[in-house]
Short mmCIF file of C-alpha atoms in Angstrom, two decimals:
data_model
loop_
_atom_site.label_atom_id
_atom_site.label_comp_id
_atom_site.label_asym_id
_atom_site.label_seq_id
_atom_site.Cartn_x
_atom_site.Cartn_y
_atom_site.Cartn_z
CA UNK A 1 134.05 145.00 105.77
CA UNK A 2 131.24 142.60 106.53
CA UNK A 3 128.26 143.95 108.47
CA UNK A 4 128.04 140.78 110.59
CA UNK A 5 131.35 139.12 111.44
CA UNK A 6 131.75 135.70 112.98
CA UNK A 7 134.93 134.26 114.48
CA UNK A 8 136.36 131.73 114.07
CA UNK A 9 135.22 130.62 110.62
CA UNK A 10 136.28 127.04 111.24
CA UNK A 11 136.99 125.13 114.43
CA UNK A 12 137.84 121.53 115.18
CA UNK A 13 137.84 120.47 118.81
CA UNK A 14 137.39 117.48 121.07
CA UNK A 15 134.47 116.22 123.09
CA UNK A 16 134.23 117.90 126.48
CA UNK A 17 136.01 121.11 125.53
CA UNK A 18 134.51 124.54 126.13
CA UNK A 19 134.10 126.57 122.96
CA UNK A 20 133.08 130.16 122.33
CA UNK A 21 131.86 131.50 119.01
CA UNK A 22 131.82 135.23 118.61
CA UNK A 23 129.67 137.59 116.59
CA UNK A 24 129.97 141.31 116.07
CA UNK A 25 127.89 143.64 113.92
CA UNK A 26 128.15 147.13 112.54
CA UNK A 27 124.53 147.44 111.40
CA UNK A 28 123.37 149.08 114.62
CA UNK A 29 120.62 146.49 115.07
CA UNK A 30 119.24 145.72 118.48
CA UNK A 31 118.16 142.16 117.74
CA UNK A 32 120.70 139.37 117.43
CA UNK A 33 120.26 135.64 116.91
CA UNK A 34 122.22 132.41 116.91
CA UNK A 35 121.15 129.63 114.55
CA UNK A 36 122.39 126.18 113.83
CA UNK A 37 122.27 124.71 110.29
CA UNK A 38 122.21 120.98 109.69
CA UNK A 39 121.70 119.35 106.27
CA UNK A 40 118.03 118.77 105.55
CA UNK A 41 116.89 120.60 108.68
CA UNK A 42 117.25 124.23 107.66
CA UNK A 43 118.11 126.74 110.36
CA UNK A 44 117.08 126.22 113.96
CA UNK A 45 117.10 129.01 116.52
CA UNK A 46 119.37 128.50 119.53
CA UNK A 47 119.14 131.84 121.36
CA UNK A 48 118.07 135.38 120.60
CA UNK A 49 118.49 138.77 122.22
CA UNK A 50 116.47 141.94 121.68
CA UNK A 51 118.86 144.18 123.59
CA UNK A 52 121.82 143.97 125.95
CA UNK A 53 119.66 143.04 128.94
CA UNK A 54 117.43 140.60 127.09
CA UNK A 55 118.31 136.94 126.45
CA UNK A 56 115.82 134.32 125.29
CA UNK A 57 116.00 130.61 124.57
CA UNK A 58 115.16 129.36 121.13
CA UNK A 59 114.00 125.91 120.11
CA UNK A 60 117.30 124.08 120.70
CA UNK A 61 119.06 125.87 123.57
CA UNK A 62 120.09 122.81 125.61
CA UNK A 63 123.88 122.52 125.80
CA UNK A 64 124.42 126.15 124.75
CA UNK A 65 124.70 129.49 126.50
CA UNK A 66 125.05 133.06 125.24
CA UNK A 67 126.33 136.43 126.35
CA UNK A 68 125.35 139.83 124.96
CA UNK A 69 128.36 141.91 125.88
CA UNK A 70 127.23 145.03 124.02
CA UNK A 71 124.71 146.01 121.40
CA UNK A 72 127.20 144.95 118.75
CA UNK A 73 128.46 141.70 120.29
CA UNK A 74 126.72 138.40 120.92
CA UNK A 75 128.69 135.25 121.73
CA UNK A 76 127.63 131.61 121.84
CA UNK A 77 129.27 129.08 124.15
CA UNK A 78 129.27 125.33 124.26
CA UNK A 79 130.21 124.51 127.84
CA UNK A 80 131.11 120.88 127.18
CA UNK A 81 131.03 120.08 123.50
CA UNK A 82 129.60 116.80 122.23
CA UNK A 83 129.82 115.31 118.71
CA UNK A 84 126.15 115.97 117.84
CA UNK A 85 126.85 119.68 118.15
CA UNK A 86 128.91 119.41 114.99
CA UNK A 87 127.19 121.84 112.62
CA UNK A 88 127.34 125.18 110.86
CA UNK A 89 126.51 128.07 113.19
CA UNK A 90 125.18 131.43 112.06
CA UNK A 91 124.75 134.72 113.79
CA UNK A 92 122.11 137.10 112.46
CA UNK A 93 120.80 140.56 113.23
CA UNK A 94 117.62 142.48 112.54
CA UNK A 95 116.13 145.81 113.42
CA UNK A 96 113.05 146.33 115.59
CA UNK A 97 110.57 146.23 112.71
CA UNK A 98 109.17 142.73 112.38
CA UNK A 99 108.74 142.92 108.62
CA UNK A 100 112.44 143.40 107.91
CA UNK A 101 114.79 140.58 106.90
CA UNK A 102 117.64 139.25 108.97
CA UNK A 103 121.29 139.84 108.11
CA UNK A 104 123.61 136.88 108.47
CA UNK A 105 127.29 136.37 109.11
CA UNK A 106 129.23 133.89 107.00
CA UNK A 107 129.05 131.20 109.64
CA UNK A 108 131.33 129.09 111.80
CA UNK A 109 131.87 125.49 110.79
CA UNK A 110 132.31 123.55 114.04
CA UNK A 111 133.51 119.94 114.18
CA UNK A 112 133.59 118.07 117.46
CA UNK A 113 135.57 114.87 117.50
CA UNK B 1 102.33 126.78 115.22
CA UNK B 2 104.27 128.24 112.35
CA UNK B 3 105.82 125.95 109.79
CA UNK B 4 107.40 126.08 106.37
CA UNK B 5 107.65 123.29 103.82
CA UNK B 6 109.94 123.16 100.83
CA UNK B 7 108.84 119.94 99.16
CA UNK B 8 111.83 119.56 96.85
CA UNK B 9 115.32 118.82 98.12
CA UNK B 10 116.76 119.70 94.72
CA UNK B 11 115.58 121.41 91.55
CA UNK B 12 117.42 120.91 88.29
CA UNK B 13 116.95 123.28 85.38
CA UNK B 14 118.80 124.11 82.18
CA UNK B 15 120.31 127.54 81.73
CA UNK B 16 117.87 129.88 80.02
CA UNK B 17 114.80 127.97 81.16
CA UNK B 18 112.38 129.30 83.77
CA UNK B 19 112.78 128.04 87.30
CA UNK B 20 110.41 127.58 90.23
CA UNK B 21 111.32 126.73 93.80
CA UNK B 22 108.27 125.82 95.87
CA UNK B 23 107.32 126.88 99.37
CA UNK B 24 104.18 126.41 101.44
CA UNK B 25 103.63 127.78 104.90
CA UNK B 26 101.39 127.64 107.93
CA UNK B 27 100.97 130.57 110.30
CA UNK B 28 98.24 131.61 112.69
CA UNK B 29 97.89 135.20 111.55
CA UNK B 30 98.95 137.12 108.49
CA UNK B 31 102.40 136.14 107.32
CA UNK B 32 105.54 137.94 106.49
CA UNK B 33 107.32 135.74 103.94
CA UNK B 34 110.97 135.79 102.90
CA UNK B 35 113.31 134.09 100.48
CA UNK B 36 117.03 133.82 101.16
CA UNK B 37 119.87 132.38 99.10
CA UNK B 38 123.02 130.72 100.41
CA UNK B 39 126.17 130.30 98.36
CA UNK B 40 128.99 127.95 99.46
CA UNK B 41 130.84 129.12 102.57
CA UNK B 42 128.57 132.14 102.94
CA UNK B 43 125.69 133.14 105.15
CA UNK B 44 122.12 133.54 103.98
CA UNK B 45 121.45 136.56 101.80
CA UNK B 46 118.04 138.19 101.56
CA UNK B 47 116.36 137.96 98.14
CA UNK B 48 112.83 139.26 98.59
CA UNK B 49 109.89 139.51 100.95
CA UNK B 50 106.12 139.67 100.97
CA UNK B 51 104.56 141.97 103.54
CA UNK B 52 101.25 143.05 102.06
CA UNK B 53 99.78 144.31 98.83
CA UNK B 54 100.63 143.00 95.38
CA UNK B 55 100.87 139.23 95.32
CA UNK B 56 103.81 139.29 92.91
CA UNK B 57 106.96 140.44 94.63
CA UNK B 58 110.16 141.31 92.78
CA UNK B 59 113.57 140.92 94.36
CA UNK B 60 117.28 140.78 93.72
CA UNK B 61 119.03 139.14 90.74
CA UNK B 62 115.83 138.93 88.68
CA UNK B 63 113.97 136.71 91.12
CA UNK B 64 110.31 137.13 91.93
CA UNK B 65 107.83 135.29 94.11
CA UNK B 66 104.09 134.86 94.01
CA UNK B 67 102.06 134.93 97.20
CA UNK B 68 98.92 132.79 97.09
CA UNK B 69 96.85 133.10 100.24
CA UNK B 70 94.33 130.39 99.39
CA UNK B 71 97.06 127.85 98.71
CA UNK B 72 99.33 129.22 101.47
CA UNK B 73 102.20 129.23 99.03
CA UNK B 74 105.05 131.56 98.20
CA UNK B 75 106.90 130.07 95.25
CA UNK B 76 110.16 131.59 94.03
CA UNK B 77 110.49 132.10 90.28
CA UNK B 78 112.85 133.39 87.65
CA UNK B 79 112.04 133.64 83.93
CA UNK B 80 115.51 132.62 82.71
CA UNK B 81 117.93 130.70 84.92
CA UNK B 82 121.67 131.33 85.04
CA UNK B 83 124.39 128.89 86.03
CA UNK B 84 125.35 131.40 88.73
CA UNK B 85 121.89 130.94 90.30
CA UNK B 86 122.99 127.51 91.50
CA UNK B 87 122.78 127.71 95.30
CA UNK B 88 120.72 126.70 98.32
CA UNK B 89 117.44 128.57 98.71
CA UNK B 90 115.49 129.00 101.92
CA UNK B 91 111.91 130.09 102.40
CA UNK B 92 111.03 131.64 105.77
CA UNK B 93 107.88 132.82 107.53
CA UNK B 94 107.19 135.14 110.42
CA UNK B 95 103.75 136.05 111.72
CA UNK B 96 102.99 139.75 111.77
CA UNK B 97 102.68 139.88 115.53
CA UNK B 98 105.84 137.96 116.23
CA UNK B 99 109.56 138.07 115.90
CA UNK B 100 110.62 134.47 115.42
CA UNK B 101 111.40 133.43 111.88
CA UNK B 102 110.84 129.82 110.86
CA UNK B 103 112.98 128.55 108.01
CA UNK B 104 112.28 125.75 105.58
CA UNK B 105 114.76 122.93 105.13
CA UNK B 106 116.13 124.47 101.95
CA UNK B 107 116.07 123.57 98.26
CA UNK B 108 119.25 123.14 96.29
CA UNK B 109 118.98 124.65 92.82
CA UNK B 110 121.28 123.28 90.14
CA UNK B 111 121.39 125.11 86.82
CA UNK B 112 123.11 123.22 84.04
CA UNK B 113 124.85 125.05 81.22
#
């Protein structure tokens, strides 16, 4: 089983709909992240959480919200989806040591029509 | 502010030849540097990291990277490329006092048989 699991893997929806992307992890890491990947732009940080009571905005948080339901679960919501939120979304985890790499899920491909 | 540049959108190399994927960075303090690889429909996978010490870092699948402080570079290398190395490669930087990772835009490596 994957250490970081994202659901759904693919989603097509319409403008204005509310969408939730879910992430769960079995690595026991405290830190969790949501990124967005667009061609030619690399990964951009949307939100991050260092523990269940800690939520922080990243560089592109407008139009998104998150919920850290438990140490192992971190969900991303688009309250009212718009076409320019069409992208590949990744959840990642890391432990408390800053010199350790992040561990990524396999992504959710989101298309907003 | 931290930044990462991957100057090449794509690198083409013949199988068996050496490969180099370039990365330069800017960070206020001492850097932690990472390389990740992304295969189609998968999340990013960690390849190697530079924390401190020896400037030549060895990682997974025969890859290595050379840290050059004066040139602020961290180029990814492999002595003999394989067709299976074809993928998207990301360089990333994190300053030693921080927790945010900045990713480059990615370089697509194409290895021709």
